[in-house]
Coordinates of C-alpha atoms in Angstrom, one line a residue:
H1 CA 150.1 130.5 130.9
G2 CA 151.1 129.0 134.3
G3 CA 150.8 125.3 133.3
V4 CA 153.5 122.7 133.4
A5 CA 153.6 119.7 131.0
V6 CA 155.3 116.5 132.1
N7 CA 155.9 113.7 129.6
Y8 CA 156.8 110.1 130.4
M9 CA 154.9 110.3 133.7
Q10 CA 152.3 107.6 133.9
V11 CA 149.3 107.7 136.2
T12 CA 149.0 104.4 138.1
G13 CA 146.3 105.2 140.6
L14 CA 143.9 107.8 142.0
T15 CA 143.8 109.1 145.6
K16 CA 140.6 109.9 147.5
D17 CA 139.6 111.4 150.8
S18 CA 137.4 109.6 153.4
S19 CA 134.3 110.7 151.6
G20 CA 135.4 109.2 148.3
L21 CA 136.2 112.4 146.5
L22 CA 139.4 112.6 144.4
T23 CA 142.4 114.4 145.9
G24 CA 145.1 113.6 143.4
V25 CA 147.0 110.9 141.5
E26 CA 149.8 108.3 142.0
A27 CA 152.3 108.4 139.1
I28 CA 155.6 106.9 138.0
D29 CA 158.4 108.6 136.1
L30 CA 159.0 106.0 133.3
E31 CA 162.7 107.0 132.9
T32 CA 163.8 106.9 136.5
E33 CA 161.0 104.7 138.0
S34 CA 160.6 107.2 140.8
R35 CA 157.1 107.3 142.2
Y36 CA 155.0 110.3 143.2
Q37 CA 151.8 111.3 144.8
L38 CA 150.4 114.5 143.2
R39 CA 147.6 116.5 144.8
A40 CA 145.0 118.3 142.6
K41 CA 141.7 120.1 143.1
S42 CA 140.5 118.8 139.8
I43 CA 141.5 115.8 137.6
V44 CA 140.8 115.5 133.9
N45 CA 140.8 112.1 132.1
A46 CA 141.6 113.1 128.5
T47 CA 143.4 110.0 127.4
G48 CA 141.7 109.2 124.1
V49 CA 141.1 105.5 123.6
F50 CA 142.5 104.8 127.0
V51 CA 139.9 106.7 129.0
D52 CA 138.2 103.5 130.2
A53 CA 141.4 102.3 131.8
I54 CA 141.6 105.5 133.9
M55 CA 137.8 105.2 134.6
R56 CA 138.4 101.8 136.1
L57 CA 141.1 103.2 138.4
D58 CA 138.2 105.4 139.8
D59 CA 135.5 102.7 139.6
P60 CA 136.3 99.1 138.6
Q61 CA 132.6 98.7 137.5
A62 CA 132.6 101.8 135.3
R63 CA 130.7 101.3 132.0
P64 CA 133.0 101.6 128.9
L65 CA 132.8 105.1 127.3
V66 CA 134.8 104.5 124.2
R67 CA 134.3 102.3 121.1
P68 CA 137.7 102.4 119.4
S69 CA 137.8 102.6 115.6
Q70 CA 141.0 102.0 113.6
G71 CA 142.0 104.1 110.7
V72 CA 144.8 103.0 108.4
H73 CA 146.8 105.1 105.9
I74 CA 149.4 104.3 103.3
V75 CA 152.1 106.6 102.0
L76 CA 153.3 106.5 98.4
S77 CA 155.7 108.5 96.2
K78 CA 154.2 111.7 94.9
N79 CA 154.2 110.4 91.3
F80 CA 151.2 108.3 92.1
L81 CA 149.0 111.4 92.0
D82 CA 149.4 114.1 89.3
G83 CA 149.3 117.7 90.3
D84 CA 149.0 119.3 93.7
S85 CA 145.3 118.6 94.3
A86 CA 143.8 116.0 96.6
I87 CA 141.1 113.6 95.4
M88 CA 138.2 112.1 97.3
I89 CA 136.3 108.9 96.3
P90 CA 132.9 109.6 97.9
K91 CA 131.7 106.0 97.8
T92 CA 133.8 102.9 97.8
S93 CA 132.9 99.2 97.7
D94 CA 131.9 99.3 101.4
G95 CA 130.1 102.6 101.2
R96 CA 132.9 104.7 102.8
V97 CA 135.1 107.6 101.6
L98 CA 138.7 107.2 100.4
F99 CA 141.0 110.1 99.8
A100 CA 144.5 110.7 98.4
V101 CA 146.2 113.9 99.6
P102 CA 149.6 115.4 98.7
W103 CA 151.6 115.4 101.9
H104 CA 155.3 116.4 102.5
D105 CA 156.3 115.6 99.0
R106 CA 154.4 112.2 99.2
V107 CA 150.8 111.1 98.8
V108 CA 148.9 109.8 101.8
V109 CA 146.0 107.5 101.0
G110 CA 143.3 106.4 103.4
T111 CA 141.4 105.7 105.4
T112 CA 139.6 102.7 107.0
D113 CA 137.1 102.6 109.8
T114 CA 137.4 99.3 111.6
L115 CA 136.0 98.6 115.0
V116 CA 138.6 97.0 117.3
D117 CA 138.3 95.4 120.7
E118 CA 141.7 96.1 122.1
C119 CA 143.5 99.4 122.4
S120 CA 147.2 99.5 121.7
L121 CA 149.9 102.2 121.9
E122 CA 151.1 100.8 118.5
P123 CA 148.0 99.7 116.5
R124 CA 148.8 97.7 113.3
A125 CA 147.0 97.6 110.0
L126 CA 145.0 94.5 109.3
E127 CA 145.7 92.8 106.0
E128 CA 142.1 93.3 104.8
E129 CA 142.6 97.1 105.5
I130 CA 145.8 97.2 103.4
D131 CA 144.1 95.2 100.6
F132 CA 141.1 97.5 100.6
I133 CA 143.1 100.7 100.3
L134 CA 145.4 99.4 97.6
H135 CA 142.6 97.8 95.6
T136 CA 140.5 101.0 95.7
A137 CA 143.4 103.4 95.0
R138 CA 144.4 101.5 91.9
K139 CA 141.2 102.6 90.2
Y140 CA 141.9 106.3 90.7
L141 CA 145.6 107.1 91.0
T142 CA 147.9 107.9 88.1
R143 CA 149.7 104.5 88.7
A144 CA 148.4 101.4 90.3
P145 CA 150.2 101.0 93.6
Q146 CA 151.5 97.6 94.7
R147 CA 152.7 96.5 98.1
K148 CA 156.3 97.2 97.2
D149 CA 155.4 100.8 96.5
V150 CA 154.2 101.6 100.0
L151 CA 156.8 103.8 101.7
S152 CA 155.0 103.7 105.1
I153 CA 151.8 102.4 106.6
F154 CA 150.4 103.6 109.8
A155 CA 147.3 103.1 111.9
G156 CA 145.5 105.2 114.6
L157 CA 142.6 104.7 116.9
R158 CA 139.6 107.0 117.1
P159 CA 138.1 107.4 120.6
L160 CA 134.5 107.2 119.4
A161 CA 131.9 107.6 122.1
A162 CA 130.5 104.1 122.8
P163 CA 126.8 103.8 122.0
E164 CA 124.6 102.5 124.8
G165 CA 123.1 99.0 124.2
D166 CA 124.0 97.5 120.8
D167 CA 127.7 96.9 120.5
N168 CA 127.4 96.1 116.8
T169 CA 126.6 99.7 115.9
S170 CA 128.3 100.7 112.6
T171 CA 131.1 103.2 113.0
K172 CA 129.3 105.5 110.5
E173 CA 126.4 105.7 113.0
I174 CA 128.5 106.5 116.0
S175 CA 128.6 110.2 116.8
R176 CA 131.8 112.1 116.4
S177 CA 130.6 114.7 119.0
H178 CA 132.5 115.0 122.2
H179 CA 130.9 114.1 125.6
L180 CA 131.8 115.1 129.1
Q181 CA 131.2 113.0 132.1
V182 CA 131.8 113.6 135.8
S183 CA 132.0 110.6 138.1
L184 CA 130.7 110.5 141.7
S185 CA 134.3 111.1 142.9
G186 CA 134.8 114.1 140.7
L187 CA 136.8 112.6 137.8
V188 CA 136.2 114.7 134.6
T189 CA 136.3 112.5 131.5
I190 CA 136.1 113.6 127.9
T191 CA 135.4 111.2 125.1
G192 CA 134.7 111.4 121.4
G193 CA 135.4 114.5 119.4
K194 CA 137.7 115.1 116.4
W195 CA 140.6 117.3 115.4
T196 CA 138.4 120.0 113.9
T197 CA 136.7 120.7 117.2
Y198 CA 139.7 120.3 119.5
R199 CA 139.6 123.9 120.8
K200 CA 135.9 123.7 121.7
M201 CA 136.6 120.3 123.4
A202 CA 139.4 121.9 125.5
Q203 CA 137.2 124.9 126.5
D204 CA 134.3 122.7 127.6
T205 CA 136.6 120.4 129.5
V206 CA 138.5 123.1 131.4
D207 CA 135.2 124.9 132.2
K208 CA 133.9 121.7 133.7
A209 CA 137.1 121.0 135.6
A210 CA 137.0 124.5 137.1
L211 CA 133.4 123.9 138.2
V212 CA 134.2 120.5 139.8
G213 CA 137.3 121.9 141.5
C214 CA 135.5 125.0 142.8
L215 CA 138.0 127.2 141.0
E216 CA 137.2 130.8 140.1
P217 CA 135.7 130.9 136.6
T218 CA 137.8 132.6 134.0
P219 CA 136.6 133.5 130.4
C220 CA 138.2 131.3 127.8
K221 CA 140.9 133.1 125.8
T222 CA 141.9 130.5 123.2
G223 CA 139.4 131.6 120.5
E224 CA 141.6 134.7 119.9
M225 CA 145.0 133.3 121.0
P226 CA 147.6 132.5 118.3
I227 CA 149.1 129.0 118.5
H228 CA 152.8 129.0 119.4
G229 CA 155.0 129.5 116.3
W230 CA 152.3 131.3 114.3
L231 CA 153.8 133.3 111.5
A232 CA 152.2 134.8 108.4
N233 CA 153.6 134.4 104.9
V234 CA 155.9 131.4 105.4
D235 CA 157.6 129.9 102.4
P236 CA 156.6 126.2 102.0
A237 CA 159.8 125.5 100.1
D238 CA 161.8 126.4 103.3
P239 CA 162.4 123.1 105.2
L240 CA 162.1 125.0 108.5
S241 CA 158.8 126.7 107.5
Y242 CA 156.9 124.2 109.7
Y243 CA 158.5 125.8 112.8
G244 CA 157.0 129.2 112.1
S245 CA 158.5 131.9 114.3
D246 CA 160.9 129.5 115.9
A247 CA 162.7 129.0 112.6
E248 CA 164.8 132.1 113.0
A249 CA 166.4 130.8 116.2
M250 CA 167.1 127.5 114.5
R251 CA 168.8 129.3 111.6
D252 CA 171.0 131.0 114.2
L253 CA 172.1 127.6 115.4
I254 CA 173.0 126.6 111.9
K255 CA 175.1 129.8 111.4
K256 CA 177.2 128.7 114.4
R257 CA 177.4 125.1 113.2
P258 CA 176.7 124.8 109.5
E259 CA 176.7 121.0 109.6
L260 CA 173.4 121.1 111.5
G261 CA 171.6 122.3 108.4
K262 CA 172.4 119.2 106.3
P263 CA 169.7 116.5 105.8
L264 CA 170.2 113.4 107.9
H265 CA 169.1 111.2 105.0
A266 CA 169.1 111.7 101.2
R267 CA 165.3 110.8 100.9
L268 CA 164.1 113.0 103.6
P269 CA 164.5 116.7 104.4
Y270 CA 165.1 116.5 108.2
T271 CA 168.2 118.0 109.6
A272 CA 170.3 117.8 112.8
V273 CA 169.2 121.2 114.0
E274 CA 165.6 119.9 114.2
V275 CA 166.7 117.1 116.5
I276 CA 168.5 119.5 118.8
W277 CA 165.5 121.9 118.8
S278 CA 163.2 119.0 119.6
V279 CA 165.3 118.0 122.6
R280 CA 165.8 121.5 124.0
H281 CA 162.4 123.0 123.3
E282 CA 159.9 120.2 122.5
M283 CA 160.6 117.7 125.3
A284 CA 161.8 114.9 123.0
R285 CA 163.5 112.1 124.9
T286 CA 163.8 109.1 122.5
V287 CA 164.6 108.3 118.9
D288 CA 160.9 107.6 118.2
D289 CA 160.0 110.9 119.8
I290 CA 162.1 112.5 117.1
L291 CA 161.4 110.4 114.0
A292 CA 157.7 109.9 114.6
R293 CA 156.4 112.5 117.0
R294 CA 158.4 115.7 116.2
Q295 CA 159.3 114.9 112.6
R296 CA 157.3 112.8 110.2
A297 CA 160.2 110.6 109.0
L298 CA 158.7 107.3 110.1
F299 CA 155.4 108.1 108.3
L300 CA 157.0 109.3 105.1
D301 CA 159.6 106.5 104.6
A302 CA 160.0 103.9 107.3
R303 CA 163.1 102.3 105.8
A304 CA 164.8 105.7 105.6
A305 CA 163.8 106.4 109.2
I306 CA 165.6 103.2 110.3
E307 CA 168.7 104.3 108.5
M308 CA 168.5 107.7 110.2
A309 CA 168.2 106.3 113.7
P310 CA 171.9 106.0 114.5
A311 CA 172.6 109.6 113.7
V312 CA 169.6 110.7 115.7
A313 CA 170.6 108.6 118.6
K314 CA 174.0 110.1 118.6
I315 CA 172.7 113.7 118.7
L316 CA 170.2 112.8 121.4
A317 CA 172.9 111.2 123.5
D318 CA 175.1 114.3 123.2
E319 CA 172.2 116.6 124.2
L320 CA 170.9 114.3 127.1
K321 CA 174.3 113.2 128.3
K322 CA 173.7 109.5 127.6
D323 CA 176.2 106.7 127.0
I324 CA 176.9 104.3 124.1
P325 CA 174.7 101.5 125.5
W326 CA 171.8 103.9 125.7
Q327 CA 172.3 104.8 122.0
R328 CA 172.4 101.1 121.0
E329 CA 169.2 100.4 122.9
Q330 CA 167.5 103.4 121.4
I331 CA 168.4 102.2 117.9
R332 CA 167.3 98.7 118.7
Q333 CA 163.9 99.8 120.0
F334 CA 163.2 102.2 117.1
T335 CA 164.2 99.6 114.5
E336 CA 161.8 97.1 116.1
L337 CA 159.0 99.7 116.1
A338 CA 159.7 100.9 112.5
R339 CA 159.6 97.4 111.0
G340 CA 155.8 97.5 111.6
Y341 CA 155.5 100.5 109.3
F342 CA 156.6 99.0 106.0
L343 CA 155.2 96.0 104.0
V344 CA 157.1 92.9 103.1
S345 CA 156.2 92.0 99.5

C-alpha cells in the first residue's frame, strides 16, 4: 500500500524548522550504526510504553502520558487443564480476574496487573506475581502446578493512559480507551488502547496524522481489508496453518528440500522452513526475532528454545551471510535472554 517498514532503526532525535515545527527525525541503524536524518510531513509516536521518551525528545518538560502496568503469564503442560475449553476465575483474592486458556498444545495462565515505575524492553515477573498465579491456579486446575512445572513465564507492559493528578490510581480504574495528542510542534502521540480496538486506533491515528501534515484526506479501507495471509477453512492440525495463504509457498520449499519440514526440537513443532520464511519475508534478523517474535518457542518452552538456538543461528547465518563468530554471539545473547523465562526451583 505504498508504505515501507524498517526494523532495527532507532529514533534518537527530532528535527524542527525555525518556527519550532517538526520536519523529521534523526535515526540510527542498530546493525551498521549508520546515522540518518529522515524528513517527514507528519510524525506519529506510537511506541507503547515508551511514548514518554519520544515526547521528551520533543519537549523535555512534557507531562507523562503513560502509566505502565505489568501483566505476567505462566505456561504449563496441557494436562493441567482437562478438555479444550478455557476457564475464567471472575474474582480472585485481590479482586481481579484469572484465566487459563489452551494455547499451542499448552495452557497459558494469567494475568497480573501491577503498576511499575520503569519501562523495560524485557520486563521480568515479580516473585509476588508468580506466587499469586500459582497459588490461585492450584484451586481450579486439574493438577496443582508447582514452580518446576512452569515451562515458560513472560511479562508484558500495558501502556495505560496516565490519569491526571493522583498517581496511586488503581489499574482497574485507569481507562483502556485510547487517546490522541498533538504537541505544539506537531508530534502525534497515541496512548492507551488494547488489542481488540487496534484497527480503530490505527484509523484515528492516521486520520489525525494526515490532518496535521496537511495531506489529502483518504477514506479508511481497513474495515473491509483482509489481513495478509487470510485463508478460510484452515486445518489447525497442520503446523503451517498459522501462515494462512503463505503456507503453500512454504510447502513448495519443503518439496525442494524435505529436511526443511522436520521439527527443530522434539518438544516443539517449529521447522527450518519457518526460519527461512521469517528471514526472507518477515524481516527477522536475530535468533530472538525467530524464537520469540515470529514463532512462540520461547513462550511455550524456554529450555527447549535454548536448545534450538544453535540450529536457528546456523540457518540465519546461511540466509544472512554471517560468520561463525556472529552465530556464537547470537546463541550467547539468546541464551542469556531465555534464562529469564524459566523458574529455578
